Short mmCIF file of C-alpha atoms and ligand atoms in Angstrom, two decimals:
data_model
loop_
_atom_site.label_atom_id
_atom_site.label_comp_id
_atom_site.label_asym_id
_atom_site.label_seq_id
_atom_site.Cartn_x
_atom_site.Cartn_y
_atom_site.Cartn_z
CA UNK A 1314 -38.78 0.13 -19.16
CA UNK A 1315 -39.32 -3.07 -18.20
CA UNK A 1316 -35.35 -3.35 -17.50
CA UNK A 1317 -35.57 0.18 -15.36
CA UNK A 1318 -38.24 -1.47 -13.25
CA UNK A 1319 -36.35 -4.55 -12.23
CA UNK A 1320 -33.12 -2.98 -11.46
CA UNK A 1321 -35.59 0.01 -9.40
CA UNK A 1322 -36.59 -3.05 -7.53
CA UNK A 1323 -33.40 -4.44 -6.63
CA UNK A 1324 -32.66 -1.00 -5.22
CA UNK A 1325 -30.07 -0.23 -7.77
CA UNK A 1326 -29.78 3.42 -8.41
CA UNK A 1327 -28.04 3.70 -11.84
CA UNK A 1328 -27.25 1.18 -14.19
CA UNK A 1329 -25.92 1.51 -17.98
CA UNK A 1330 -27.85 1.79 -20.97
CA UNK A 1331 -26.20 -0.05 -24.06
CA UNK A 1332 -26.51 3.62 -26.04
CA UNK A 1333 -23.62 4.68 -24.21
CA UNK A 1334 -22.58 5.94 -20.71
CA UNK A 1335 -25.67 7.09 -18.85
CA UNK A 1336 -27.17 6.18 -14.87
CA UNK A 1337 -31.00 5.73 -15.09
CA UNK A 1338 -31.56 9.05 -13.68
CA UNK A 1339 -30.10 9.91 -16.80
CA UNK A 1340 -27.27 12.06 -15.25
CA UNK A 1341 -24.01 10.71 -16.27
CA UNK A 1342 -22.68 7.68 -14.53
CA UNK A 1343 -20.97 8.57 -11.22
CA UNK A 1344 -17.85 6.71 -9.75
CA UNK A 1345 -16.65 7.42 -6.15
CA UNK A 1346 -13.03 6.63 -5.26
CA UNK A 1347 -11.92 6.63 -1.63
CA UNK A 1348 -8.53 7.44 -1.21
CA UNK A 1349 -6.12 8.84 -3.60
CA UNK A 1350 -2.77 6.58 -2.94
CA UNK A 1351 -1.58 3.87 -5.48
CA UNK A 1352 -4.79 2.23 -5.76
CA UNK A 1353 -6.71 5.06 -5.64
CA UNK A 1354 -5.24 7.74 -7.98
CA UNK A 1355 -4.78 4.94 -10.91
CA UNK A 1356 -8.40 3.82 -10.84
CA UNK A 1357 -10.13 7.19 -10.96
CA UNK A 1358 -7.34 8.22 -13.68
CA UNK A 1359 -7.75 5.47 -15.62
CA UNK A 1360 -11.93 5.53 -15.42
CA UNK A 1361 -11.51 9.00 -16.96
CA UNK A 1362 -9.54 7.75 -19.39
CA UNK A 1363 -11.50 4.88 -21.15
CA UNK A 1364 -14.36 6.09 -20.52
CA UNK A 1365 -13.37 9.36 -22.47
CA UNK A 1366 -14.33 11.55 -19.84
CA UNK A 1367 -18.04 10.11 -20.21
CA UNK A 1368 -18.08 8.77 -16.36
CA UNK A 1369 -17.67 11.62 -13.85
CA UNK A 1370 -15.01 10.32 -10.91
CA UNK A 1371 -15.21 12.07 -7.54
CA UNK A 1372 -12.07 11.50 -5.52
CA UNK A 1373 -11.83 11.65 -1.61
CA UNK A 1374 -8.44 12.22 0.30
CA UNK A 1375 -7.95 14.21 3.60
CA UNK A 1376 -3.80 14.66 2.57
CA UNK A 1377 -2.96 17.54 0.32
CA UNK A 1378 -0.91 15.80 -1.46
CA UNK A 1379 0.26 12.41 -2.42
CA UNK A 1380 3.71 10.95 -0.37
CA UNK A 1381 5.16 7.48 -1.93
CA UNK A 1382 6.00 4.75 0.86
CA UNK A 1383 8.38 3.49 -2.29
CA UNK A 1384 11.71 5.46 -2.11
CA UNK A 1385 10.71 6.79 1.44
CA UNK A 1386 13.15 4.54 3.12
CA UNK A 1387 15.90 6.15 1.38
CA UNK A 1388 14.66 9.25 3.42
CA UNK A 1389 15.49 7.53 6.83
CA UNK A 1390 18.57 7.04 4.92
CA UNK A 1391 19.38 10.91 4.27
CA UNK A 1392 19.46 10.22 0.27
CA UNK A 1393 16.13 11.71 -0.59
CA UNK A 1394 14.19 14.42 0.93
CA UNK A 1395 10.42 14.13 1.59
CA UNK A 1396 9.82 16.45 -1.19
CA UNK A 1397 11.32 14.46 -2.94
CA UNK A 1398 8.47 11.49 -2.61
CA UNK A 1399 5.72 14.05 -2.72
CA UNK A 1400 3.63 14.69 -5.72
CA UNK A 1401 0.82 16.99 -6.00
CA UNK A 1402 -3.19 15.98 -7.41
CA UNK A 1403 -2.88 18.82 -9.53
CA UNK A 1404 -2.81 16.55 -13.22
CA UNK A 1405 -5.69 14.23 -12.10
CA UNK A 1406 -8.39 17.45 -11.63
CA UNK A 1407 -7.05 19.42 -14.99
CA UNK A 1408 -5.83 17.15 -17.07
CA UNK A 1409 -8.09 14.19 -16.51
CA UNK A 1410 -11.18 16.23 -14.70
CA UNK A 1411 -11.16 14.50 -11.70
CA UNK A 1412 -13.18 16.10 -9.11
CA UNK A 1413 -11.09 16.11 -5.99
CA UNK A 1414 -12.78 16.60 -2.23
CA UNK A 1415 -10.05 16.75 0.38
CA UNK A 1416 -11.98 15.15 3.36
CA UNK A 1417 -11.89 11.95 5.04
CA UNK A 1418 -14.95 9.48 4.54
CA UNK A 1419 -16.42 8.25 7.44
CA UNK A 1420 -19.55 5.77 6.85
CA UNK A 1421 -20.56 4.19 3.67
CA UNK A 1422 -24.29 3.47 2.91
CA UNK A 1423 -24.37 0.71 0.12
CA UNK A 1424 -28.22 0.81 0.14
CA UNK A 1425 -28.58 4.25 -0.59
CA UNK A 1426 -25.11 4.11 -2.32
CA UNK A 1427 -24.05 7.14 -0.44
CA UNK A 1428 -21.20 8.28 1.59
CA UNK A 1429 -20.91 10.25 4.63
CA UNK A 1430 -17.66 13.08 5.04
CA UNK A 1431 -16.48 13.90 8.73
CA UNK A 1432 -17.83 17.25 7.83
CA UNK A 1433 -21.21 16.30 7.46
CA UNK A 1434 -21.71 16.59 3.75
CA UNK A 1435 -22.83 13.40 1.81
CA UNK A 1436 -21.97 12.20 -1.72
CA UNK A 1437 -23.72 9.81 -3.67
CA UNK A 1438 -22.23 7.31 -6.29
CA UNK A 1439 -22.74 4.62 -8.78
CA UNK A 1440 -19.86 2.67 -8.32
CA UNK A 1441 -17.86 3.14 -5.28
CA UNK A 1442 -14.21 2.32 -5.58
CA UNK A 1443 -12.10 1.94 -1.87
CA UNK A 1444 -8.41 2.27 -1.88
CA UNK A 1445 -8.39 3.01 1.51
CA UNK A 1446 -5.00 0.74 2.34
CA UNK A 1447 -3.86 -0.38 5.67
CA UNK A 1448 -5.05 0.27 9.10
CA UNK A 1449 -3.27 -0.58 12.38
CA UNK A 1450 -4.18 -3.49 14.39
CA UNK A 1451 -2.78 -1.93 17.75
CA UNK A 1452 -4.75 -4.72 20.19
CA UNK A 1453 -1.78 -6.54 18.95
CA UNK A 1454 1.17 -5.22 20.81
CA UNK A 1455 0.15 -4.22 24.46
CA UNK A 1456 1.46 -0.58 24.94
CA UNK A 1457 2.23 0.79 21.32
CA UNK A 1458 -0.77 2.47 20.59
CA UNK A 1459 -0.35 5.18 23.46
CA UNK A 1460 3.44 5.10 22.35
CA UNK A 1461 3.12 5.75 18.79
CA UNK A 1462 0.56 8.54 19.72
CA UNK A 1463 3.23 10.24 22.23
CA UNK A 1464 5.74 10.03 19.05
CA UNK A 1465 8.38 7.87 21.06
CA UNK A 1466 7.83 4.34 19.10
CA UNK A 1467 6.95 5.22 15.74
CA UNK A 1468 6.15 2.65 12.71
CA UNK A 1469 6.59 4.94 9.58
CA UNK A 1470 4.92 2.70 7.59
CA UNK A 1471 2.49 5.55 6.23
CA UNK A 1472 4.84 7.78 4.36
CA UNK A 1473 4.88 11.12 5.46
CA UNK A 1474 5.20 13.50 8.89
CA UNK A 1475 6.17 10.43 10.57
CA UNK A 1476 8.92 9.41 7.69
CA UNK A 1477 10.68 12.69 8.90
CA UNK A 1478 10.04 11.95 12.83
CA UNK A 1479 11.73 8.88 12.58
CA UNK A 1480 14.61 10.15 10.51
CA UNK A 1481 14.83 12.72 13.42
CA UNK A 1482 14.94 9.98 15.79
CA UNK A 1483 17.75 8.22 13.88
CA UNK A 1484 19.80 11.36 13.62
CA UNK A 1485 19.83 12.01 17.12
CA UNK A 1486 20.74 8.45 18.13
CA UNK A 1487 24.55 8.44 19.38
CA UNK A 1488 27.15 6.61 17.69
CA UNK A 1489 27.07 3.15 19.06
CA UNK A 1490 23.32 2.80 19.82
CA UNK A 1491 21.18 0.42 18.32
CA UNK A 1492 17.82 0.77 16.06
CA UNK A 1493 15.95 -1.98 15.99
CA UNK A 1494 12.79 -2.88 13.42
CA UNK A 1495 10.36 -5.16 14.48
CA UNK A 1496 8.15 -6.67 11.97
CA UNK A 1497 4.62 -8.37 12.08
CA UNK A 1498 3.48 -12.08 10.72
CA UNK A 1499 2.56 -11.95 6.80
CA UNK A 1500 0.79 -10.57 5.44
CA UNK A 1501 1.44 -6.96 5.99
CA UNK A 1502 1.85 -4.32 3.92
CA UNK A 1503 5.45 -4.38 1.38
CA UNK A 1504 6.51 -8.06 1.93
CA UNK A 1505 10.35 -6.34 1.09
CA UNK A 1506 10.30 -3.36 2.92
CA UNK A 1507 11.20 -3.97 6.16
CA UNK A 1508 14.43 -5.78 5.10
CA UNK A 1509 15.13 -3.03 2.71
CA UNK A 1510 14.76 0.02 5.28
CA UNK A 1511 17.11 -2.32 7.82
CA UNK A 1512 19.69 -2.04 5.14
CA UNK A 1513 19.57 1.15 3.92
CA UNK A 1514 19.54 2.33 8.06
CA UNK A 1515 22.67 -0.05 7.99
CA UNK A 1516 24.18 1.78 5.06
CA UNK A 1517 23.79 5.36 6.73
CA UNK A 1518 24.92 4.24 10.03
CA UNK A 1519 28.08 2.86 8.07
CA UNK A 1520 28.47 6.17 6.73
CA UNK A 1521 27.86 8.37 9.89
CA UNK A 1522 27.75 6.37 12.80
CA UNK A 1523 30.20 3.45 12.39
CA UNK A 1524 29.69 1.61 15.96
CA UNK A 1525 26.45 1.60 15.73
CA UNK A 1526 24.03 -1.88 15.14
CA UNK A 1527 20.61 -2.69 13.22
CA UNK A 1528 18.91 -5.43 14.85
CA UNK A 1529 15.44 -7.34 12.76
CA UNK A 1530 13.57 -8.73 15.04
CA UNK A 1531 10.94 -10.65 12.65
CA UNK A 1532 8.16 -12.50 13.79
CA UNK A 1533 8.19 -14.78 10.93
CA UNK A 1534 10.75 -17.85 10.39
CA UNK A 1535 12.43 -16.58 8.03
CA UNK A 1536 13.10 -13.34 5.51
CA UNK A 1537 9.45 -13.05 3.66
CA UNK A 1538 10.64 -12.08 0.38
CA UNK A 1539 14.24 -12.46 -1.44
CA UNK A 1540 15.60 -13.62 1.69
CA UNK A 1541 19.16 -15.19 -0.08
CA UNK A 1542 19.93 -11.32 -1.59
CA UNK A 1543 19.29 -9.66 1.37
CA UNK A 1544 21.26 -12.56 3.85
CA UNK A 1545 24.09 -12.17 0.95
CA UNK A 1546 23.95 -8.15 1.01
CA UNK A 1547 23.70 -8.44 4.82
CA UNK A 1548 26.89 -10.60 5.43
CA UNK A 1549 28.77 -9.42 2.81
CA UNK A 1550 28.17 -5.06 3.58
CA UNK A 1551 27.38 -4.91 6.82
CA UNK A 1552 28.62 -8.12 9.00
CA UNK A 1553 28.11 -7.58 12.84
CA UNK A 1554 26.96 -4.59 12.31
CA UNK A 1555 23.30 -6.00 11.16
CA UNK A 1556 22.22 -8.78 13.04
CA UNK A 1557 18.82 -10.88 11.63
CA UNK A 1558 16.71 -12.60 14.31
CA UNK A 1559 13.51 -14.95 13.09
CA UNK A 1560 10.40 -15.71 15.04
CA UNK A 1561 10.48 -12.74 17.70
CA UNK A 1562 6.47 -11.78 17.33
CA UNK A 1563 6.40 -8.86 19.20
CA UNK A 1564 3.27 -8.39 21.69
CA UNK A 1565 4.23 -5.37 23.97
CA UNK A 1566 6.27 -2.39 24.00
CA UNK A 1567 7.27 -0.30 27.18
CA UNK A 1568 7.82 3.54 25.98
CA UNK A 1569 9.51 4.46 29.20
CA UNK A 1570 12.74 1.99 28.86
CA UNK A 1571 12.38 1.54 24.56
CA UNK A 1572 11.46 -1.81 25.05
CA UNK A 1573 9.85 -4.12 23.34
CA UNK A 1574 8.36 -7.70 24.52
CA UNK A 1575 8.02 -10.90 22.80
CA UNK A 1576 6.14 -14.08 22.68
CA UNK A 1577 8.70 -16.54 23.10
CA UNK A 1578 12.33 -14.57 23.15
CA UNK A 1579 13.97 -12.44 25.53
CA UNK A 1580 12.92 -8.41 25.76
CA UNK A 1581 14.97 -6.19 23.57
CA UNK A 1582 15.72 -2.54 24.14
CA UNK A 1583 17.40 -0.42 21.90
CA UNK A 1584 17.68 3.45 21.52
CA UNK A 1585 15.35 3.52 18.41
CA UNK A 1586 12.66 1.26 18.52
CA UNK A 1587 10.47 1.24 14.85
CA UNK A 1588 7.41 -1.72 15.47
CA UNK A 1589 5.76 -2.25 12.72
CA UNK A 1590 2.16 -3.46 14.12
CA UNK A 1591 0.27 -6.19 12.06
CA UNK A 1592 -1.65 -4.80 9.89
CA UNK A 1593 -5.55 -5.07 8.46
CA UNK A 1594 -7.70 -3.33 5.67
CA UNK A 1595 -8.15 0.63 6.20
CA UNK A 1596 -10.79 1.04 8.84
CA UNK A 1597 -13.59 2.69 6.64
CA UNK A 1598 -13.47 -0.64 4.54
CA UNK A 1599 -13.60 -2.26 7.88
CA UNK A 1600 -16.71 -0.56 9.37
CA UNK A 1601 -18.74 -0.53 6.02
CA UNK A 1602 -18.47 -4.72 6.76
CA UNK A 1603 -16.18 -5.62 3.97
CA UNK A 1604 -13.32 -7.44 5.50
CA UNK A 1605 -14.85 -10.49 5.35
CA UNK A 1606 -11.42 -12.39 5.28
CA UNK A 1607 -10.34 -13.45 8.80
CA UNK A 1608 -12.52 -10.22 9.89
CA UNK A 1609 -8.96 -8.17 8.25
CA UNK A 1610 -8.95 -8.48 5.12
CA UNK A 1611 -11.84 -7.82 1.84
CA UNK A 1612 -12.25 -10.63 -0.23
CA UNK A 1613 -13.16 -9.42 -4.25
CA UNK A 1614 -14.73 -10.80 -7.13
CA UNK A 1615 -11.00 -10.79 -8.85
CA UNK A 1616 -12.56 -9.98 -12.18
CA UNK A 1617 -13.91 -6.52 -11.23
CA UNK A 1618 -12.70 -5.87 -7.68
CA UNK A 1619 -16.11 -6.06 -6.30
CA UNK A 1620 -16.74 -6.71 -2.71
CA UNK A 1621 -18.25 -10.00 -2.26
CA UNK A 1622 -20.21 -8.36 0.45
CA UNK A 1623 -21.91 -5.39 -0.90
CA UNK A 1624 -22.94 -5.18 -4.85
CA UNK A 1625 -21.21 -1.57 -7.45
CA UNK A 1626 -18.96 -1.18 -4.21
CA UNK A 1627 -15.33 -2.30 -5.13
CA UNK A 1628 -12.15 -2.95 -3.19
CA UNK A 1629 -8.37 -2.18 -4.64
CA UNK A 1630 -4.82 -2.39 -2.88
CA UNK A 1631 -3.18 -3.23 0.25
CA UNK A 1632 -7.05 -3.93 1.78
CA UNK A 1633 -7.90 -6.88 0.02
CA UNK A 1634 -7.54 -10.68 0.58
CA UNK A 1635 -4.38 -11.36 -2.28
CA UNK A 1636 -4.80 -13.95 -4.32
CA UNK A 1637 -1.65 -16.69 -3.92
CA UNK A 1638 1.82 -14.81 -4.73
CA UNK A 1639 0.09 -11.44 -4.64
CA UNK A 1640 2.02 -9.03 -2.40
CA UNK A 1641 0.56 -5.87 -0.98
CA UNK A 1642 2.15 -3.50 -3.12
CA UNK A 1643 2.19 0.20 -4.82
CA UNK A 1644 2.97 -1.76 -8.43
CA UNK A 1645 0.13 -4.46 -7.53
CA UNK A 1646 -2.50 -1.53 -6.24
CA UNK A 1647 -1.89 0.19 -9.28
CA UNK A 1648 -2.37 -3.34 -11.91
CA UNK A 1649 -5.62 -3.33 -9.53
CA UNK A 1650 -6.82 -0.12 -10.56
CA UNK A 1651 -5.99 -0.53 -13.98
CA UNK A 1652 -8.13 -4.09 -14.23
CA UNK A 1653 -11.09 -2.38 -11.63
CA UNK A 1654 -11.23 0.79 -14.19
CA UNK A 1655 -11.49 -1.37 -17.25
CA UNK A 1656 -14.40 -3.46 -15.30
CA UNK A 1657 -16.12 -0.23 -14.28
CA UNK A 1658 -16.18 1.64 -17.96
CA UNK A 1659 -17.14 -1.43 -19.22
CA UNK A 1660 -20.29 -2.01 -17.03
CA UNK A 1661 -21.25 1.42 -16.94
CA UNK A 1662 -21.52 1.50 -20.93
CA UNK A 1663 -22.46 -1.64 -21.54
CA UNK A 1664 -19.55 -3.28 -22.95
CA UNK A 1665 -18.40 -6.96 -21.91
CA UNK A 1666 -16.06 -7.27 -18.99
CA UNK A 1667 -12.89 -8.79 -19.76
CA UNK A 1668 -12.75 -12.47 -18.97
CA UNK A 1669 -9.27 -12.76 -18.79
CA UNK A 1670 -7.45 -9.62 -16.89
CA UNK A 1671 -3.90 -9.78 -16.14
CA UNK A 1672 -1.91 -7.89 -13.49
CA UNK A 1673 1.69 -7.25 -13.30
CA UNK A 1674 4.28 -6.55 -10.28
CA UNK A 1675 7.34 -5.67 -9.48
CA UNK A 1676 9.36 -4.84 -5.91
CA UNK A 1677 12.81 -3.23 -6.31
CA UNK A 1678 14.76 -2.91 -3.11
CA UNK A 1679 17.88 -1.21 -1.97
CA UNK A 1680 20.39 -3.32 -0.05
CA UNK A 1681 23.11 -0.28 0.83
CA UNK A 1682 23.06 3.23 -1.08
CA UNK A 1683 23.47 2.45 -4.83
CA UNK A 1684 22.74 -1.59 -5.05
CA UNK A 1685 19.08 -2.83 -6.15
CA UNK A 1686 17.50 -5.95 -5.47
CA UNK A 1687 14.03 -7.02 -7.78
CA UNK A 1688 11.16 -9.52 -7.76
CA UNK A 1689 8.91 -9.46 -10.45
CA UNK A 1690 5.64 -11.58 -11.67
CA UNK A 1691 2.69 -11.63 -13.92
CA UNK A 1692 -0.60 -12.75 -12.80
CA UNK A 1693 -2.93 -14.10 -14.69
CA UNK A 1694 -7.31 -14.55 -13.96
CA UNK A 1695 -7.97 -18.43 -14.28
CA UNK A 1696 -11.67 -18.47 -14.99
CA UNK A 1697 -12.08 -22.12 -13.66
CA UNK A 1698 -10.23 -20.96 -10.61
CA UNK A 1699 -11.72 -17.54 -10.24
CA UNK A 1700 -8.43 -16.20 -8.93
CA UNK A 1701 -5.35 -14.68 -9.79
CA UNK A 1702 -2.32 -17.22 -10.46
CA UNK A 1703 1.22 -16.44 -11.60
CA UNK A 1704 2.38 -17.33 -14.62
CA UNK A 1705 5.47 -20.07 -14.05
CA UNK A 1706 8.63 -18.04 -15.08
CA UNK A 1707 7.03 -15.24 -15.74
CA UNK A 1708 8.95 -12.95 -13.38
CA UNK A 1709 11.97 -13.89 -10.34
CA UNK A 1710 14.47 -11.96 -8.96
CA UNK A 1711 17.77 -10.45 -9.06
CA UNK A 1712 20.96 -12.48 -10.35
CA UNK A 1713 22.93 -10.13 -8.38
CA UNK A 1714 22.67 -7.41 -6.33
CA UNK A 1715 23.36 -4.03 -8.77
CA UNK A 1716 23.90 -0.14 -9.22
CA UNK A 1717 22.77 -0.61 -12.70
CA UNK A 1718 18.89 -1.73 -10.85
CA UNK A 1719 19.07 1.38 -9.02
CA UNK A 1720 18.85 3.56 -11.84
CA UNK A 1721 16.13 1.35 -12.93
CA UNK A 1722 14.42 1.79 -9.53
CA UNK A 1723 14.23 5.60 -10.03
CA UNK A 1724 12.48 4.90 -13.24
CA UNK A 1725 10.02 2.96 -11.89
CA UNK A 1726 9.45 5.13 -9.80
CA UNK A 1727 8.98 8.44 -11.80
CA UNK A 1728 7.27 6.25 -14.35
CA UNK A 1729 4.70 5.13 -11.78
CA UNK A 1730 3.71 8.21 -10.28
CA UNK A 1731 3.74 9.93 -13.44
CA UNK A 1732 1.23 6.37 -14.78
CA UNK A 1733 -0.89 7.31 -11.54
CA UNK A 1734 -1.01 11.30 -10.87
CA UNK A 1735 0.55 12.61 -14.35
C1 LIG B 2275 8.57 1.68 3.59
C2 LIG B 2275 7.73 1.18 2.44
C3 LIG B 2275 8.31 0.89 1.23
C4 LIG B 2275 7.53 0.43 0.17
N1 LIG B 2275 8.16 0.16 -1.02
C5 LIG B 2275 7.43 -0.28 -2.06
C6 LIG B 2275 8.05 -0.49 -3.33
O1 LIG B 2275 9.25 -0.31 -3.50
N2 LIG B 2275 7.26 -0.89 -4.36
C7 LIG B 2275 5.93 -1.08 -4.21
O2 LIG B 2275 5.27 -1.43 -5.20
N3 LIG B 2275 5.31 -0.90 -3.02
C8 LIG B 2275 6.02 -0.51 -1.94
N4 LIG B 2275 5.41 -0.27 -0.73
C9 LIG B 2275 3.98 -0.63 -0.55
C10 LIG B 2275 3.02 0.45 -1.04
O3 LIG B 2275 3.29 1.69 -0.44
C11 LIG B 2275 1.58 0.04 -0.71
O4 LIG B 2275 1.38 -1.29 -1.11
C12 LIG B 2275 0.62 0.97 -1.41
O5 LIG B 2275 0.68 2.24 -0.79
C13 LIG B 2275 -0.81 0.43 -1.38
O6 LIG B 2275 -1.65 1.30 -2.09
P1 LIG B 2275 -3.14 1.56 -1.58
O7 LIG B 2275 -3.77 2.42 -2.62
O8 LIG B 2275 -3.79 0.31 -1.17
O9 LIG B 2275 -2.97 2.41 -0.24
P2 LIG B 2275 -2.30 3.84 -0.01
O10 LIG B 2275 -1.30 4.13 -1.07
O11 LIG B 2275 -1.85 3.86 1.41
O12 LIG B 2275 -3.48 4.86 -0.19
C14 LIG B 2275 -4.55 4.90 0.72
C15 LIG B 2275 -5.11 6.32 0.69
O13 LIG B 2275 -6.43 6.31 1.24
C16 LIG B 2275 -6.61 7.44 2.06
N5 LIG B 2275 -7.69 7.11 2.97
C17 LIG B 2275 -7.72 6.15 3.92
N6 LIG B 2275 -8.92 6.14 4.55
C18 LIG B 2275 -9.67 7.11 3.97
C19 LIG B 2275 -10.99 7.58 4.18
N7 LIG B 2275 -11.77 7.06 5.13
N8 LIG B 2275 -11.44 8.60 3.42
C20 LIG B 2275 -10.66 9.15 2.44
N9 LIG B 2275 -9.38 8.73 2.20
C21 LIG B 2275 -8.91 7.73 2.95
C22 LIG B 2275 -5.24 7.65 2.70
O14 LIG B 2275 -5.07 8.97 3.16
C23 LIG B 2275 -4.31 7.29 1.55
O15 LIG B 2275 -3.96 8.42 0.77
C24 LIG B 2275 6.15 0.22 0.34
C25 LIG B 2275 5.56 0.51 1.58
C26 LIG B 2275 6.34 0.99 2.62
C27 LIG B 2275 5.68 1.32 3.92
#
């Protein structure tokens, strides 16, 4: 009783009795997960699933269903269709009884540990859990907002609608025009993917439009992630064809001529312009006060993924502050969830949290149609540290560029979605 009181008096709603999985309403323990992508599907599977179905999880999404940003540049490419990289919610509510509300959170009250829906309704939690990934920072290049929202200068960085817009775009481009990608300063979200869907653009215009040129205009100095397999892949598949340009950081666009503006460097126009913008935590993480990192980012308690800002709510994926070598990833949100699930079961039925979690990743990339590039690495907690380090030689990256990795890379994939949503 005594126990009750004190937590009552800290304002804490529920906690967990050791006799096994119960709030102190008595109601069973209640875990609310914003967003159902990488991050967000895994953790409210996965809290089903070791808690033996004794925790209810709620599950908030506005989409009907879930579309992978892995494999979706091979749909600018014309090897995969969008149904292809779409996967329905279906498993999570009747195999794992997830309780899904399609709606879009809009405020988050961590006092009264409720949240607010843009339809009005309210839903009160426990533990909160937001996966809520990126947001755009638009302030950052003058002019692309208003673009992007008159379709002319997409980003297709959130798989989906706009994953087919910009295939459109690329299909209607004539035969010796010019697409051009233009990515932000690290971090931002898939350290690979840029340089991947520059390649794969390269392959298909090699295939179908011969005279035509992909330009990278990156604001950082150099390729940001296996940078000697994708110059290699470059030179040796595509030649002139691709061209690589370092430190061009983008800060307007002009719709009306495709334009785009840079710091330093000369304007660039070309016929398809994709800017990626730089990037921050999803916005409801960002109003609720969380991204307490450079006002962009959410820093975590790495052992349970809880917001250093606001106590039982906790923060998974592409919105958090990454510990060193962590890249914002589908494989990384997903070793998130599982470690953030494992935390959550085992404070919510009074079990110790492990001390020592470990997280895994792995980014496979395509360099034309059939050859994969991979980098892979293990993480492990260090206690004295209270971060996430990688293990020395625990992971690397390709020898070689190789068909045989792209028949791995479409069993990562189906394994993945099948590990989040299955
Ligand atoms: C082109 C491309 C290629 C990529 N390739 C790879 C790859 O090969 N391997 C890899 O591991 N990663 C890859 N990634 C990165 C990967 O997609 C992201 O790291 C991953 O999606 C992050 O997961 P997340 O759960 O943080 O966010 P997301 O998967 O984006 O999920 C966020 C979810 O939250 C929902 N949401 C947002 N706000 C709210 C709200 N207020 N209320 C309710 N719901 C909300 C959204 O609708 C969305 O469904 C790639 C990304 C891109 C763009």
């Amino acid at each position: 009783m005594q126990r009750r009181q004190l937590m009552q008096g800290l304002g804490l709603a529920a906690v967990a009795t050791m006799s096994g999985c119960a709030s102190l309403s008595g109601a069973r323990p209640q875990v609310l997960v914003v967003g159902a992508g990488w991050g967000g599907s895994t953790v409210a599977k996965y809290v089903r699933m070791l808690s033996d179905q004794r925790v209810d999880v709620t599950l908030v999404e506005p989409n009907e269903a879930f579309v992978s940003c892995p494999i979706s540049n091979l749909v600018l490419s014309g090897r995969r269709q969008l149904a292809d990289i779409t996967h329905r919610y279906d498993q999570l509510v009747q195999r794992h009884g997830v309780r899904l509300v399609r709606g879009r959170v809009e405020a988050v009250d961590p006092v009264q540990r409720r949240v607010r829906l843009a339809d009005g309704s309210t839903l009160a939690y426990d533990r909160l859990v937001l996966a809520p990934g990126v947001d755009m920072m638009w302030d950052g290049v003058q002019g692309l907002q208003a673009a992007h929202a008159q379709g002319r200068i997409l980003h297709g960085w959130k798989a989906g609608p706009e994953t087919v817009a910009l295939r459109r775009q690329l299909q209607a481009m004539r035969d010796g025009g010019t697409y051009a990608i233009v990515i932000p300063e690290a971090p931002y979200r898939c350290p690979p993917g840029p340089y991947e869907r520059a390649s794969v653009i390269a392959a298909y215009f090699k295939r179908e439009k011969p005279r035509s040129k992909v330009l990278i205009l990156d604001a950082n100095p150099d390729v940001t992630s296996k940078g000697p397999l994708f110059k290699k892949a470059w030179a040796e598949v595509y030649g002139p064809m691709l061209e690589y340009r370092s430190q061009h950081k983008a800060v307007a666009v002009d719709a009306a001529t495709n334009t785009v503006k840079f710091e330093i460097q000369d304007d660039v126009r070309a016929d398809v312009l994709n800017v990626l913008p730089p990037m921050r935590a999803g916005d409801i993480a960002v109003k609720t006060g969380l991204a307490n990192a450079n006002a962009r980012w959410c820093h975590v308690n790495f052992l349970n993924f809880e917001s250093t800002v606001a106590p039982h709510v906790h923060v998974i994926g592409d919105s958090i502050q990454i510990a060193q070598g962590m890249p914002k990833s589908g494989h990384m949100a997903n070793s998130h969830a599982k470690v953030c699930a494992a935390a959550l079961v085992a404070d919510l039925t009074g079990l110790p949290v492990n001390p020592h979690p470990m997280l895994t990743n792995v980014c496979m990339s395509f360099v034309d149609d059939e050859h994969v590039i991979h980098v892979a690495s293990v993480h492990e907690y260090v206690p004295t540290q209270k971060t996430f380090r990688t293990i020395g030689g625990s992971g690397g990256v390709s020898d070689v560029r190789s068909d045989l990795e792209a028949v791995y890379t479409q069993g990562w994939a189906r394994n993945i979605w099948s590990d989040m949503l299955g």
